[in-house]
Short mmCIF file of N, CA and C in Angstrom, two decimals:
data_model
loop_
_atom_site.label_atom_id
_atom_site.label_comp_id
_atom_site.label_asym_id
_atom_site.label_seq_id
_atom_site.Cartn_x
_atom_site.Cartn_y
_atom_site.Cartn_z
N MET A 5 5.60 19.67 75.26
CA MET A 5 6.46 19.96 74.23
C MET A 5 6.70 21.08 74.02
N THR A 6 8.16 21.60 74.31
CA THR A 6 7.88 23.17 73.68
C THR A 6 9.50 22.99 72.92
N THR A 7 9.56 23.95 71.80
CA THR A 7 10.52 24.10 71.23
C THR A 7 11.61 25.18 71.54
N LEU A 8 12.88 25.27 71.02
CA LEU A 8 13.47 26.94 71.11
C LEU A 8 12.67 28.04 71.86
N ALA A 9 13.11 28.71 72.51
CA ALA A 9 12.37 30.04 73.21
C ALA A 9 10.89 29.57 73.57
N GLY A 10 10.31 28.64 73.91
CA GLY A 10 9.15 28.80 74.45
C GLY A 10 7.80 28.70 72.93
N GLN A 11 8.36 28.28 71.82
CA GLN A 11 7.87 28.17 70.91
C GLN A 11 6.43 26.79 70.85
N HIS A 12 5.72 26.76 70.40
CA HIS A 12 4.41 25.59 70.61
C HIS A 12 4.57 25.12 69.55
N PRO A 13 4.30 23.48 69.35
CA PRO A 13 3.98 23.78 68.05
C PRO A 13 2.63 23.19 67.68
N TYR A 14 2.02 23.93 66.46
CA TYR A 14 0.37 23.75 66.49
C TYR A 14 0.57 22.94 65.08
N GLN A 15 -1.11 22.66 64.90
CA GLN A 15 -1.37 22.01 64.00
C GLN A 15 -3.19 22.95 63.48
N TYR A 16 -3.44 23.38 61.92
CA TYR A 16 -4.81 24.04 62.06
C TYR A 16 -5.52 23.49 60.26
N VAL A 17 -6.55 23.09 61.06
CA VAL A 17 -7.62 23.17 59.57
C VAL A 17 -8.39 24.88 59.25
N VAL A 18 -8.74 25.14 57.89
CA VAL A 18 -9.36 25.94 57.91
C VAL A 18 -10.77 25.09 57.54
N LEU A 19 -12.04 25.68 58.01
CA LEU A 19 -13.13 25.40 57.61
C LEU A 19 -13.90 25.76 56.73
N ARG A 20 -14.17 25.05 55.73
CA ARG A 20 -15.00 25.87 54.72
C ARG A 20 -16.40 25.39 54.38
N CYS A 21 -17.39 26.71 54.12
CA CYS A 21 -18.36 26.02 53.71
C CYS A 21 -18.71 26.40 51.88
N VAL A 22 -19.35 24.64 52.12
CA VAL A 22 -19.77 24.61 50.89
C VAL A 22 -21.37 24.46 50.84
N PRO A 23 -21.90 25.49 50.76
CA PRO A 23 -23.56 25.60 50.57
C PRO A 23 -23.65 24.76 49.10
N ARG A 24 -22.75 24.59 48.12
CA ARG A 24 -23.58 23.86 46.92
C ARG A 24 -22.18 23.21 46.22
N ALA A 25 -22.49 21.78 46.74
CA ALA A 25 -21.38 20.71 46.55
C ALA A 25 -21.33 20.61 45.22
N ASP A 26 -22.18 20.80 44.33
CA ASP A 26 -22.61 20.60 42.98
C ASP A 26 -21.31 20.99 42.06
N ARG A 27 -21.33 22.53 42.85
CA ARG A 27 -21.00 23.32 42.24
C ARG A 27 -19.13 23.93 42.89
N GLU A 28 -18.42 23.21 44.33
CA GLU A 28 -17.56 22.66 44.02
C GLU A 28 -16.73 24.08 44.63
N GLU A 29 -17.94 25.42 44.98
CA GLU A 29 -17.32 26.79 45.57
C GLU A 29 -17.31 26.57 46.95
N PHE A 30 -16.51 27.30 47.44
CA PHE A 30 -16.52 27.48 48.80
C PHE A 30 -16.07 28.82 49.61
N VAL A 31 -16.83 29.30 51.09
CA VAL A 31 -15.94 30.32 51.33
C VAL A 31 -15.40 30.04 52.78
N ASN A 32 -13.93 30.22 52.89
CA ASN A 32 -13.87 30.29 54.42
C ASN A 32 -14.63 30.89 55.73
N VAL A 33 -14.94 29.94 56.50
CA VAL A 33 -15.85 30.80 58.02
C VAL A 33 -14.74 30.28 59.14
N GLY A 34 -13.80 29.54 59.28
CA GLY A 34 -13.40 29.25 60.66
C GLY A 34 -11.97 28.43 60.67
N VAL A 35 -11.80 28.53 61.82
CA VAL A 35 -10.02 27.60 61.99
C VAL A 35 -10.29 27.41 63.27
N VAL A 36 -9.91 25.61 62.77
CA VAL A 36 -9.43 25.01 63.75
C VAL A 36 -8.38 25.13 64.46
N LEU A 37 -7.24 25.52 65.56
CA LEU A 37 -6.17 24.77 66.14
C LEU A 37 -5.88 24.21 67.23
N TYR A 38 -5.27 23.34 67.26
CA TYR A 38 -4.90 22.34 68.39
C TYR A 38 -3.34 22.20 68.42
N CYS A 39 -3.02 22.78 69.63
CA CYS A 39 -1.69 22.90 70.24
C CYS A 39 -1.52 21.78 70.87
N GLU A 40 -1.13 20.87 71.19
CA GLU A 40 -0.62 19.73 71.82
C GLU A 40 0.03 20.16 72.96
N SER A 41 1.28 20.72 73.12
CA SER A 41 2.12 21.21 74.16
C SER A 41 1.34 21.78 75.23
N THR A 42 0.25 22.41 74.74
CA THR A 42 -0.70 23.41 76.12
C THR A 42 -1.82 23.13 76.34
N GLY A 43 -2.26 22.06 75.00
CA GLY A 43 -3.66 21.49 75.28
C GLY A 43 -4.75 22.43 74.11
N LEU A 44 -4.74 22.95 73.75
CA LEU A 44 -5.26 23.95 73.33
C LEU A 44 -5.85 23.31 72.01
N LEU A 45 -7.27 23.44 71.96
CA LEU A 45 -8.19 22.88 70.64
C LEU A 45 -9.30 23.98 70.60
N ARG A 46 -9.35 24.77 69.75
CA ARG A 46 -10.26 25.78 69.64
C ARG A 46 -10.91 25.84 68.28
N LEU A 47 -11.87 26.79 68.05
CA LEU A 47 -12.31 27.39 66.98
C LEU A 47 -12.51 28.67 66.90
N GLY A 48 -12.05 29.42 65.63
CA GLY A 48 -12.22 30.69 65.67
C GLY A 48 -13.20 30.60 64.24
N HIS A 49 -14.15 31.57 64.30
CA HIS A 49 -15.40 31.33 63.28
C HIS A 49 -15.91 32.78 63.35
N LEU A 50 -16.31 33.04 61.65
CA LEU A 50 -16.76 34.27 61.42
C LEU A 50 -17.59 34.11 60.25
N VAL A 51 -19.03 34.20 60.17
CA VAL A 51 -20.33 33.87 59.39
C VAL A 51 -20.40 35.45 58.68
N VAL A 52 -20.01 35.44 57.31
CA VAL A 52 -19.71 36.60 56.47
C VAL A 52 -21.25 36.42 55.54
N GLU A 53 -22.47 36.43 55.92
CA GLU A 53 -23.81 36.06 55.12
C GLU A 53 -23.53 36.70 53.46
N GLU A 54 -23.43 37.90 53.80
CA GLU A 54 -23.18 37.98 52.17
C GLU A 54 -22.01 37.42 51.38
N ARG A 55 -20.97 37.04 52.13
CA ARG A 55 -20.33 36.48 51.24
C ARG A 55 -20.55 34.59 50.71
N LEU A 56 -21.87 34.26 51.70
CA LEU A 56 -22.20 32.94 51.49
C LEU A 56 -23.71 33.05 50.61
N ARG A 57 -24.16 34.06 50.65
CA ARG A 57 -24.88 34.45 49.59
C ARG A 57 -24.62 34.73 48.42
N ALA A 58 -23.48 34.98 48.07
CA ALA A 58 -23.20 35.38 46.70
C ALA A 58 -22.84 34.13 45.98
N LEU A 59 -22.71 32.68 46.87
CA LEU A 59 -21.92 31.47 46.48
C LEU A 59 -23.77 31.20 46.08
N ASP A 60 -24.87 31.52 46.93
CA ASP A 60 -25.78 30.61 47.27
C ASP A 60 -26.44 31.51 48.03
N PRO A 61 -27.58 32.07 46.94
CA PRO A 61 -28.47 32.83 47.45
C PRO A 61 -29.23 32.41 48.47
N GLY A 62 -29.84 30.92 48.33
CA GLY A 62 -30.82 30.13 49.70
C GLY A 62 -29.70 29.19 50.59
N VAL A 63 -28.86 29.61 50.81
CA VAL A 63 -27.97 29.18 51.49
C VAL A 63 -28.39 28.99 52.88
N ASP A 64 -28.48 27.83 53.75
CA ASP A 64 -28.89 27.61 55.18
C ASP A 64 -28.43 27.96 56.50
N LEU A 65 -28.26 29.77 56.30
CA LEU A 65 -27.73 30.19 57.61
C LEU A 65 -27.62 29.77 58.75
N ALA A 66 -29.01 28.98 59.55
CA ALA A 66 -29.10 28.18 60.49
C ALA A 66 -28.68 26.42 60.51
N GLN A 67 -28.37 26.29 59.61
CA GLN A 67 -27.41 24.85 59.44
C GLN A 67 -26.16 25.72 59.67
N VAL A 68 -25.48 26.29 58.52
CA VAL A 68 -23.78 26.92 58.73
C VAL A 68 -23.46 26.83 59.70
N ARG A 69 -24.50 27.92 60.83
CA ARG A 69 -24.25 28.15 62.38
C ARG A 69 -24.26 26.77 63.08
N ALA A 70 -25.59 25.87 62.96
CA ALA A 70 -25.54 24.82 64.20
C ALA A 70 -23.81 23.79 63.66
N ALA A 71 -23.67 23.89 62.52
CA ALA A 71 -22.73 23.10 62.31
C ALA A 71 -21.16 23.02 62.67
N LEU A 72 -21.29 25.20 63.12
CA LEU A 72 -20.07 25.18 63.55
C LEU A 72 -20.39 25.53 64.88
N ASP A 73 -21.25 25.78 65.54
CA ASP A 73 -21.94 25.62 67.05
C ASP A 73 -21.14 23.64 67.49
N PHE A 74 -21.38 22.32 66.58
CA PHE A 74 -21.38 21.40 67.05
C PHE A 74 -19.59 21.47 66.76
N VAL A 75 -18.59 22.01 65.97
CA VAL A 75 -17.21 22.18 65.99
C VAL A 75 -17.14 22.70 67.44
N ASP A 76 -17.58 23.53 67.19
CA ASP A 76 -17.37 24.21 68.74
C ASP A 76 -17.40 23.87 69.79
N GLY A 77 -18.75 22.63 69.57
CA GLY A 77 -18.71 21.99 71.35
C GLY A 77 -18.00 20.85 70.65
N VAL A 78 -17.18 20.35 70.19
CA VAL A 78 -16.25 19.14 69.88
C VAL A 78 -14.79 19.73 70.78
N CYS A 79 -14.27 20.84 70.05
CA CYS A 79 -13.57 21.27 70.41
C CYS A 79 -13.48 21.83 71.44
N ALA A 80 -14.26 22.75 72.38
CA ALA A 80 -14.50 22.70 74.40
C ALA A 80 -15.05 21.71 75.31
N GLY A 81 -15.50 20.17 73.94
CA GLY A 81 -15.51 18.89 75.13
C GLY A 81 -16.83 18.89 75.41
N ASP A 82 -17.59 19.15 75.16
CA ASP A 82 -18.93 19.59 75.72
C ASP A 82 -19.98 19.13 74.98
N ALA A 83 -21.05 19.12 75.98
CA ALA A 83 -22.33 17.93 75.42
C ALA A 83 -22.41 18.43 73.81
N ARG A 84 -22.46 19.78 73.38
CA ARG A 84 -22.85 20.07 71.89
C ARG A 84 -22.18 19.44 70.67
N GLY A 85 -20.95 18.71 71.04
CA GLY A 85 -20.18 17.99 70.52
C GLY A 85 -20.69 16.64 70.05
N GLY A 86 -21.38 16.13 71.12
CA GLY A 86 -21.86 14.69 70.91
C GLY A 86 -20.42 13.91 71.63
N ALA A 87 -20.62 12.90 71.08
CA ALA A 87 -20.04 11.72 71.66
C ALA A 87 -18.32 12.08 71.07
N ALA A 88 -18.04 12.32 70.22
CA ALA A 88 -17.10 13.02 69.57
C ALA A 88 -15.90 14.03 70.36
N ALA A 89 -16.69 14.66 71.41
CA ALA A 89 -16.27 15.95 72.18
C ALA A 89 -15.71 14.79 73.82
N GLN A 90 -16.35 13.56 73.65
CA GLN A 90 -15.68 13.23 75.37
C GLN A 90 -14.51 12.02 75.31
N ARG A 91 -13.53 12.37 73.70
CA ARG A 91 -12.65 11.82 73.15
C ARG A 91 -11.18 13.13 74.20
N PRO A 92 -10.18 12.66 73.81
CA PRO A 92 -8.91 13.44 74.49
C PRO A 92 -8.36 14.47 72.97
N ALA A 93 -8.09 15.55 73.27
CA ALA A 93 -8.39 16.81 72.18
C ALA A 93 -7.28 16.37 71.29
N GLY A 94 -6.91 15.70 71.23
CA GLY A 94 -5.88 14.97 70.06
C GLY A 94 -6.74 14.23 68.81
N GLN A 95 -7.11 13.54 69.62
CA GLN A 95 -8.46 12.26 68.66
C GLN A 95 -10.11 13.69 68.29
N ARG A 96 -10.22 13.93 69.44
CA ARG A 96 -11.26 14.95 68.99
C ARG A 96 -10.65 16.21 67.86
N PHE A 97 -9.73 16.64 67.57
CA PHE A 97 -8.76 17.49 66.46
C PHE A 97 -8.77 16.13 64.96
N GLY A 98 -7.94 15.09 65.03
CA GLY A 98 -8.10 14.27 64.31
C GLY A 98 -9.87 14.32 63.97
N PHE A 99 -10.74 14.29 64.28
CA PHE A 99 -12.07 14.32 63.97
C PHE A 99 -12.47 15.29 63.22
N LEU A 100 -12.23 16.56 63.62
CA LEU A 100 -12.86 17.30 63.04
C LEU A 100 -12.25 17.59 61.52
N ARG A 101 -10.74 17.34 61.30
CA ARG A 101 -9.83 17.55 60.58
C ARG A 101 -10.06 16.71 59.06
N ALA A 102 -10.87 15.47 59.13
CA ALA A 102 -11.60 14.50 58.72
C ALA A 102 -12.38 14.64 57.63
N PRO A 103 -12.80 14.87 56.58
CA PRO A 103 -13.10 14.83 55.39
C PRO A 103 -14.66 14.69 55.66
N ARG A 104 -15.84 15.22 55.52
CA ARG A 104 -17.21 14.50 55.26
C ARG A 104 -17.99 15.32 54.61
N SER A 105 -18.82 14.95 54.03
CA SER A 105 -19.81 15.70 53.48
C SER A 105 -20.87 16.15 53.80
N THR A 106 -20.94 17.46 54.72
CA THR A 106 -21.77 18.23 54.79
C THR A 106 -21.10 20.33 54.39
N VAL A 107 -22.08 20.73 54.96
CA VAL A 107 -22.63 22.06 54.61
C VAL A 107 -20.61 22.78 54.60
N ILE A 108 -20.22 21.83 55.75
CA ILE A 108 -18.16 22.54 56.70
C ILE A 108 -17.90 21.29 56.61
N ARG A 109 -16.55 22.14 55.92
CA ARG A 109 -15.56 21.01 55.51
C ARG A 109 -14.65 21.39 55.72
N PRO A 110 -13.60 20.48 56.38
CA PRO A 110 -11.95 21.39 56.54
C PRO A 110 -11.20 21.23 55.15
N GLY A 111 -10.25 21.67 55.44
CA GLY A 111 -9.23 21.88 54.09
C GLY A 111 -8.02 20.90 54.71
N PRO A 112 -6.76 21.16 53.82
CA PRO A 112 -5.84 20.47 54.39
C PRO A 112 -5.45 21.17 56.05
N VAL A 113 -4.72 20.01 56.40
CA VAL A 113 -3.92 20.62 57.51
C VAL A 113 -2.93 20.99 57.43
N HIS A 114 -2.37 22.44 57.98
CA HIS A 114 -1.20 22.83 57.66
C HIS A 114 -0.76 23.12 59.25
N GLY A 115 0.83 23.31 59.83
CA GLY A 115 0.94 23.73 61.03
C GLY A 115 2.00 24.65 60.69
N GLY A 116 2.84 25.18 62.38
CA GLY A 116 3.74 25.61 62.86
C GLY A 116 4.06 25.76 63.95
N VAL A 117 4.85 26.81 64.11
CA VAL A 117 4.97 27.39 65.76
C VAL A 117 4.93 28.70 66.03
N THR A 118 4.68 28.66 67.47
CA THR A 118 4.36 30.06 67.63
C THR A 118 4.42 29.88 69.78
N ALA A 119 4.82 31.46 69.62
CA ALA A 119 4.87 31.44 71.57
C ALA A 119 3.32 31.32 72.16
N ASP A 120 2.33 31.70 71.53
CA ASP A 120 1.21 32.27 71.94
C ASP A 120 0.20 31.59 71.24
N PRO A 121 -0.57 29.98 70.95
CA PRO A 121 -1.35 29.41 70.13
C PRO A 121 -2.83 30.39 70.19
N GLU A 122 -3.25 30.84 71.41
CA GLU A 122 -4.29 31.82 71.25
C GLU A 122 -4.45 33.01 70.20
N ARG A 123 -3.60 33.56 70.49
CA ARG A 123 -3.02 35.11 69.23
C ARG A 123 -2.70 34.38 67.91
N GLU A 124 -2.03 33.06 67.85
CA GLU A 124 -2.20 32.75 66.26
C GLU A 124 -3.09 32.53 65.82
N LEU A 125 -3.86 32.25 66.41
CA LEU A 125 -5.94 31.19 65.92
C LEU A 125 -6.32 32.93 65.39
N GLU A 126 -5.90 33.80 66.45
CA GLU A 126 -6.60 35.25 65.97
C GLU A 126 -5.94 35.43 64.45
N TRP A 127 -4.86 35.42 64.76
CA TRP A 127 -3.91 36.01 63.30
C TRP A 127 -4.55 35.08 62.21
N LEU A 128 -4.76 33.71 62.49
CA LEU A 128 -4.97 33.15 61.28
C LEU A 128 -6.76 33.77 61.21
N LEU A 129 -7.21 33.67 61.46
CA LEU A 129 -9.01 33.64 61.63
C LEU A 129 -8.65 35.01 60.46
N GLU A 130 -7.95 36.42 60.90
CA GLU A 130 -8.12 37.28 60.68
C GLU A 130 -7.45 37.09 58.90
N ARG A 131 -6.00 36.61 58.91
CA ARG A 131 -6.03 36.61 57.33
C ARG A 131 -6.34 35.51 56.86
N LEU A 132 -7.06 34.69 57.24
CA LEU A 132 -7.71 33.18 56.12
C LEU A 132 -9.08 33.68 56.07
N VAL A 133 -10.12 33.69 57.17
CA VAL A 133 -11.08 34.08 56.69
C VAL A 133 -11.95 35.47 56.81
N GLY A 134 -11.32 36.56 57.53
CA GLY A 134 -11.47 37.75 57.82
C GLY A 134 -11.45 38.41 56.74
#
């Protein structure tokens, strides 16, 4: 499904690292973009250690990176994403956008339209994370 002039609707969530749930502080570390019409489900991420350590000097960066690797595996549909990675892309996005109490949490779902979903992901990552 495309809209006027080759524009594709998409949805995205910003992934937040919440190193200390008791303080309810977070740093944006990634964006998951889903575009049904092109079949794109992709993670863009950037972990800036200084930002995370400013919230919690003891943050487990290996755990943060492992959680992002899991999300990347779900997006890619490969073994890193476990059973969730075996589902169709739309269901995988639904799984990733669902709240859970881990160190990486999705924000609200947003949407838009673009001619180039890959480029849009790069732009969102730069604007919202970088």
